[in-house]
Coordinates of C-alpha atoms and ligand atoms in Angstrom, one line a residue:
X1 CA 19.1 23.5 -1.1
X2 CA 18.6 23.5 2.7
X3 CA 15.5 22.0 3.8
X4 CA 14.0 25.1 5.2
X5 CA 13.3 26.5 1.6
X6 CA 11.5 23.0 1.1
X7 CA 9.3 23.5 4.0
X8 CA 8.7 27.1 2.7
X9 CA 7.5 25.7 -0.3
X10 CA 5.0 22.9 1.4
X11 CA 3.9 25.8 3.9
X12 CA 2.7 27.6 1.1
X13 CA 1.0 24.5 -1.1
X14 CA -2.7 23.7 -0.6
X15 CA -1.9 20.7 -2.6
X16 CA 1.2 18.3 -2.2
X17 CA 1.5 14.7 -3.8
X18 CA 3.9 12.6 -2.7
X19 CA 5.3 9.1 -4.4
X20 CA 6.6 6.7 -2.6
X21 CA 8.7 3.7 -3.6
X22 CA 10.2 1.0 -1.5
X23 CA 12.7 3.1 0.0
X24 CA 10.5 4.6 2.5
X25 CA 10.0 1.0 4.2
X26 CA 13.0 0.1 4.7
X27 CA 13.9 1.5 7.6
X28 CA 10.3 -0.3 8.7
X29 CA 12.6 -3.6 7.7
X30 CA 11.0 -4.3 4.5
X31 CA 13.9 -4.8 2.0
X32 CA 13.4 -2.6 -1.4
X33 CA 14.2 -4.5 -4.9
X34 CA 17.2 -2.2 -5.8
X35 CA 19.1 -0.7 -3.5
X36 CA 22.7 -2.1 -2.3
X37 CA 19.8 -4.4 0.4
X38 CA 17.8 -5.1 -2.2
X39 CA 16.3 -8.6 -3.0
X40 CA 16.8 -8.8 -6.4
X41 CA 20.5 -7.2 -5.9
X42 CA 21.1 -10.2 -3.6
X43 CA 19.1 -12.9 -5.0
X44 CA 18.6 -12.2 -9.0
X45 CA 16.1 -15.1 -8.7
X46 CA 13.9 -13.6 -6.5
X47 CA 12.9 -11.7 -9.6
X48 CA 11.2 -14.6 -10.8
X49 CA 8.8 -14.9 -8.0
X50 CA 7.6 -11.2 -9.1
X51 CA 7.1 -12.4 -12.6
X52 CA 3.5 -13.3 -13.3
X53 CA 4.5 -15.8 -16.6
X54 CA 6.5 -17.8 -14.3
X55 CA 3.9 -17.8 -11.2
X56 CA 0.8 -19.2 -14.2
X57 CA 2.8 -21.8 -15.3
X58 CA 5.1 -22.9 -12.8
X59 CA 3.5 -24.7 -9.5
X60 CA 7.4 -24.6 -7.8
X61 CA 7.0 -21.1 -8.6
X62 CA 3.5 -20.7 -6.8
X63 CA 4.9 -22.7 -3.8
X64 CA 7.9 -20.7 -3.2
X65 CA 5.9 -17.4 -3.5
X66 CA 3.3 -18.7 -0.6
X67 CA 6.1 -20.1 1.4
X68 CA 7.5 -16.8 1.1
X69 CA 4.1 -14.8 2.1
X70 CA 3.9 -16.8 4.7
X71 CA 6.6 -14.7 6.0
X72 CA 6.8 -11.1 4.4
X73 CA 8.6 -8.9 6.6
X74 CA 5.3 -6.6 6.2
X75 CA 3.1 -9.1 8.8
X76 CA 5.4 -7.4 11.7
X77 CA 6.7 -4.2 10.4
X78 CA 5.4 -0.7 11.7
X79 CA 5.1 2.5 9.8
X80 CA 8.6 5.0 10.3
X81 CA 9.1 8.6 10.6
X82 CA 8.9 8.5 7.0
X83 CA 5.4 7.3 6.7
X84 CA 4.4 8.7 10.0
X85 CA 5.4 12.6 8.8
X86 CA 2.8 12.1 5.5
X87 CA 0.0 10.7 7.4
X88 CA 0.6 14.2 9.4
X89 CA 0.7 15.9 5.9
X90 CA -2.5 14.7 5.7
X91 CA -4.0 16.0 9.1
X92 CA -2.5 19.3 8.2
X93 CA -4.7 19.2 5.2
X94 CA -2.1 19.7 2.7
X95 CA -1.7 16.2 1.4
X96 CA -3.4 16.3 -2.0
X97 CA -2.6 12.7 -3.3
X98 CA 0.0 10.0 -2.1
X99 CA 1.3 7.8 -4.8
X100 CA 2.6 4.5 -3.9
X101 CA 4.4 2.3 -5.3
X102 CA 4.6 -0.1 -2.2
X103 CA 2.1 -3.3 -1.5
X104 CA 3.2 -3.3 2.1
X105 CA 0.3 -1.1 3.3
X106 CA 2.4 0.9 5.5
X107 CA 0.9 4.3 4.4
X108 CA -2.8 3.4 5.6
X109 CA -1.3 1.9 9.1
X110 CA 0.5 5.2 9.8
X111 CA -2.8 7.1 9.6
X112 CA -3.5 7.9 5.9
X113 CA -7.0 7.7 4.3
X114 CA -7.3 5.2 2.0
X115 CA -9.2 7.7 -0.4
X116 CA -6.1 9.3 -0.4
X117 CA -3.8 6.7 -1.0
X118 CA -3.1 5.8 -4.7
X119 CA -2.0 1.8 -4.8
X120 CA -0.6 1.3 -8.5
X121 CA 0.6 -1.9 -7.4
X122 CA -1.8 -3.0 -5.4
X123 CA -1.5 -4.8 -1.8
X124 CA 0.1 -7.7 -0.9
X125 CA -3.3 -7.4 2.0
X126 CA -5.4 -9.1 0.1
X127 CA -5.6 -12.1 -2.5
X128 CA -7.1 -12.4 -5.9
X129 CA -8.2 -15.2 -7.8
X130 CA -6.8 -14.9 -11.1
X131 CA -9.9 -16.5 -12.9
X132 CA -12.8 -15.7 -11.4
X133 CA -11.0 -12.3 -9.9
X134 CA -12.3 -13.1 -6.1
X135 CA -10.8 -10.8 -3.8
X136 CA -10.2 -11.9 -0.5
X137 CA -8.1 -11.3 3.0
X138 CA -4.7 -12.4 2.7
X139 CA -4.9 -13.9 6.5
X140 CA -7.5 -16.7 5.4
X141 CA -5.3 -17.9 2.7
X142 CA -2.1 -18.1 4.8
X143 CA -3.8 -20.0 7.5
X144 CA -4.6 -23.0 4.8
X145 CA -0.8 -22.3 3.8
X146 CA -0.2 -22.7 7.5
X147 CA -2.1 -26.0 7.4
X148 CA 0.1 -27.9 4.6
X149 CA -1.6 -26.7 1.4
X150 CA 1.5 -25.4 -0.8
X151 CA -0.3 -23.9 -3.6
X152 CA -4.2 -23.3 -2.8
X153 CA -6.6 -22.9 -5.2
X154 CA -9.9 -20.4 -5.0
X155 CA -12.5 -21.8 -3.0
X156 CA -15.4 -20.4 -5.3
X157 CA -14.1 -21.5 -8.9
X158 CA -11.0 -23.4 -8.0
X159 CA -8.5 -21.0 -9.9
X160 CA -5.3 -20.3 -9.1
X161 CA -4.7 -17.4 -6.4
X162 CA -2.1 -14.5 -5.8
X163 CA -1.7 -11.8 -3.7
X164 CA -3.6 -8.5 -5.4
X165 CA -0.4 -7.1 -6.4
X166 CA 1.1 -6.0 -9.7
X167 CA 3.7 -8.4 -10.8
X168 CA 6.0 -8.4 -13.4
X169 CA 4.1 -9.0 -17.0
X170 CA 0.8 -8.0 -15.4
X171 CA -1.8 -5.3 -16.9
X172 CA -1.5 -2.2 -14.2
X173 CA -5.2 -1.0 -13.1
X174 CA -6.2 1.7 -16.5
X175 CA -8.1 3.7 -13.8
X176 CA -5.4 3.4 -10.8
X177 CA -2.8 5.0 -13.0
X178 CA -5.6 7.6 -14.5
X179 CA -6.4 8.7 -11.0
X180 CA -2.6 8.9 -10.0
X181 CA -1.3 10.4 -12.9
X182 CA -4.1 13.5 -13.2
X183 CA -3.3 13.9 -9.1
X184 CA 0.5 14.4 -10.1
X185 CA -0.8 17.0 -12.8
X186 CA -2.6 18.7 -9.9
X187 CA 0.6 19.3 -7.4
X188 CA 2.0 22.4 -6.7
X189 CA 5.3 20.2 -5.0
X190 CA 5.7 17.0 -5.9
X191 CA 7.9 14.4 -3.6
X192 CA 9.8 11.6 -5.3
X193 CA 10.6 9.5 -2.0
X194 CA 12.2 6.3 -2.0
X195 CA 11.7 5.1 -5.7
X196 CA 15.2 4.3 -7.9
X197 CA 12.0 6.1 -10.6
X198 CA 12.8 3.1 -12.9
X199 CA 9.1 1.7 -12.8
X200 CA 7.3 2.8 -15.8
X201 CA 4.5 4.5 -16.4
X202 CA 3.9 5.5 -12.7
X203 CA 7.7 7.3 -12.5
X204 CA 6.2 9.3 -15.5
X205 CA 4.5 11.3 -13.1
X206 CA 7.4 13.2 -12.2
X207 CA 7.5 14.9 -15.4
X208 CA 4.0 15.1 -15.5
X209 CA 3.7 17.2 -12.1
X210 CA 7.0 19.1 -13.5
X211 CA 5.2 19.9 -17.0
X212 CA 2.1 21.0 -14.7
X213 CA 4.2 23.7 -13.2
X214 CA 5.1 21.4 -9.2
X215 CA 8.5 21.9 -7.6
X216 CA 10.0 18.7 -7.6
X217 CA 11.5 17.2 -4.4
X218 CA 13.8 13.9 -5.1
X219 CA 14.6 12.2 -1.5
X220 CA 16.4 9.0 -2.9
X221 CA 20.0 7.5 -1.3
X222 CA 21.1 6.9 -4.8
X223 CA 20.8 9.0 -7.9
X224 CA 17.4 8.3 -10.2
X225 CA 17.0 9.4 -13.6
X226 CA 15.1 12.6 -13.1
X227 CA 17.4 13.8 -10.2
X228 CA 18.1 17.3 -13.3
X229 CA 14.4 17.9 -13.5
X230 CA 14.5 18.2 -9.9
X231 CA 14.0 22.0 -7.6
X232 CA 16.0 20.1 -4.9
X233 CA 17.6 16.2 -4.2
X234 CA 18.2 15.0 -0.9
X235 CA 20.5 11.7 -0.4
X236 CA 19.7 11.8 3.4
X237 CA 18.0 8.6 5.1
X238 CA 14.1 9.4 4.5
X239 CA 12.9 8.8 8.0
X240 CA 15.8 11.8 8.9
X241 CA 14.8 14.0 6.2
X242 CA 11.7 13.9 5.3
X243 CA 10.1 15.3 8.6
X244 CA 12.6 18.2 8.5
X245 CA 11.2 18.5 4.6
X246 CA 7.3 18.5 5.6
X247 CA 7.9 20.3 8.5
X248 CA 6.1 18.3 11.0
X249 CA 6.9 17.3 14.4
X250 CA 9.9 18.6 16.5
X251 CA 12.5 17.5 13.7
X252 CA 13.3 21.3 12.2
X253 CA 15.7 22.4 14.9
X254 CA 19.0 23.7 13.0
X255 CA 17.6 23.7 9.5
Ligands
NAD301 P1 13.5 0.3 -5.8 O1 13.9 -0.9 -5.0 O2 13.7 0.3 -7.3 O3 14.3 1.6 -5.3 C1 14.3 2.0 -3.9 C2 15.2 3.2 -3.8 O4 15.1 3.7 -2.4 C3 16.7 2.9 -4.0 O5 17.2 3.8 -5.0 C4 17.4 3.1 -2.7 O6 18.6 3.7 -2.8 C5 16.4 4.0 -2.0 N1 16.4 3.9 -0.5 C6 16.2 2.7 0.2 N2 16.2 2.9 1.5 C7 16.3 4.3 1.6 C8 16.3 5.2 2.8 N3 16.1 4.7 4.0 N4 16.5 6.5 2.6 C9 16.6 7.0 1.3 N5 16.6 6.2 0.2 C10 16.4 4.9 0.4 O7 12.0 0.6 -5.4 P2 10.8 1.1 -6.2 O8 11.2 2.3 -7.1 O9 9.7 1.3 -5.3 O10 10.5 -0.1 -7.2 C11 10.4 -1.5 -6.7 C12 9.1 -2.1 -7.0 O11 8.9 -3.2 -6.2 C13 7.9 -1.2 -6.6 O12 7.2 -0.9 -7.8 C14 7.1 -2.0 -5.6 O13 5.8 -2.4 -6.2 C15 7.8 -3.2 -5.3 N6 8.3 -3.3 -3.9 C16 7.6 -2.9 -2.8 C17 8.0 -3.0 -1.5 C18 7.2 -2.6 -0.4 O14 5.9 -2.6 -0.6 N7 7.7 -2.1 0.7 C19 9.3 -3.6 -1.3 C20 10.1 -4.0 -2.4 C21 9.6 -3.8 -3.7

């Protein structure tokens, strides 16, 4: 499939949704879980800082998951070509609904709405007290993190804080999903970008647009599940591609 037909196809959409999984901030220097970079393919015990059982009950756990906000590649990393060609989706009017599953708040810095932006796993932007449910910015907790407290606790109720993410063992958002889910169901093309589409229910959207009657558009370095159900699958780095795909900016010479 050469990328011109693609671009034909998003020409002609009043409504794209794209979802985007860690793969699209990479090149933004934000490691994904899963790919040959990934952390957990390097460090299989990184998983447990993700897991929300360990992080309740384990204040080692809780330590090493502040120590390691403290420096999150996402404090200093700036949207790509990638996430710069959506947000111009988006002033082109097309953009319908953009999926994430990325915390790194990327999407929103490169010039996307928030309204249009669908979170499923939350932001790593803000922090939540997981008793009293408190949400805060993430900047005031590191600061006390900065100033020797390993593990704070919630300044209203004393519970024990987290960034407002989705971790592993944790209820998703009913709604969130709802919201991204029926959005999927409304595409005319949907874009899997950047997600290994192993994260369950939100890579059930996929077959969702597909049973809805979207073309699917897979860009992924490495095959994913649904790469059969797909129109077209591109292996390409995203921030190459993916301008060429949306047709936006100078990047369609040759296609
Ligand atoms: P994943 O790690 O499971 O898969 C990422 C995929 O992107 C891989 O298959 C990899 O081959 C591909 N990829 C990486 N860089 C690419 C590039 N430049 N061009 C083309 N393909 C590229 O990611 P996932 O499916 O999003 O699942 C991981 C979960 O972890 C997510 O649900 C998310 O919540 C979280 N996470 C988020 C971030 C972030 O916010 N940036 C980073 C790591 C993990």
């Amino acid at each position: 499939m050469k990328p011109a037909a693609v671009r034909n196809w998003v020409d002609e959409a009043r409504r794209v949704v794209a979802l985007t999984g860690a793969g699209i901030s990479t090149e933004s220097g934000i490691p994904d879980f899963r790919g040959p970079q990934g952390v957990w393919t390097k460090d299989p015990l990184a998983e447990k800082l993700s897991d929300i059982r360990y992080y309740m009950s384990d204040a080692e756990v809780r330590k090493a998951a502040w120590r390691s906000r403290l420096s999150h590649p996402a404090w200093h990393a700036k949207p790509n070509r990638g996430h710069m060609a959506l947000a111009a989706l988006e002033r082109a009017g097309s953009l319908h609904a953009l999926i994430t599953q990325n915390i790194d708040g990327l999407h929103q810095l490169a010039g996307n709405s928030p309204d249009k932006v669908i979170e499923v796993h939350g932001t790593v932007r803000d922090v939540v007290c997981m008793a009293c449910g408190a949400i805060s910015p993430m900047p005031l907790t590191l600061d006390r993190v900065k100033a020797g407290e390993a593990d704070p606790a919630c300044l209203d109720c004393g519970g024990i804080l987290k960034s407002a993410t989705i971790s592993f063992g944790q209820a998703l958002v009913p709604e969130v999903i709802e919201h991204a889910m029926s959005s999927a169901g409304q595409a005319e093309v949907f874009f899997a970008i950047g997600s290994s589409l192993q994260v369950y229910p939100i890579a059930g959207a996929l077959p969702a647009a597909r049973a809805a009657g979207a073309r699917i558009v897979i860009v992924n370095a490495q095959p994913t599940p649904f790469d059969n159900m797909a129109d077209a699958v591109f292996r390409e780095p995203i921030g190459e591609i993916l301008p060429r795909l949306l047709g936006v900016g100078d990047a369609t010479a040759g296609d």
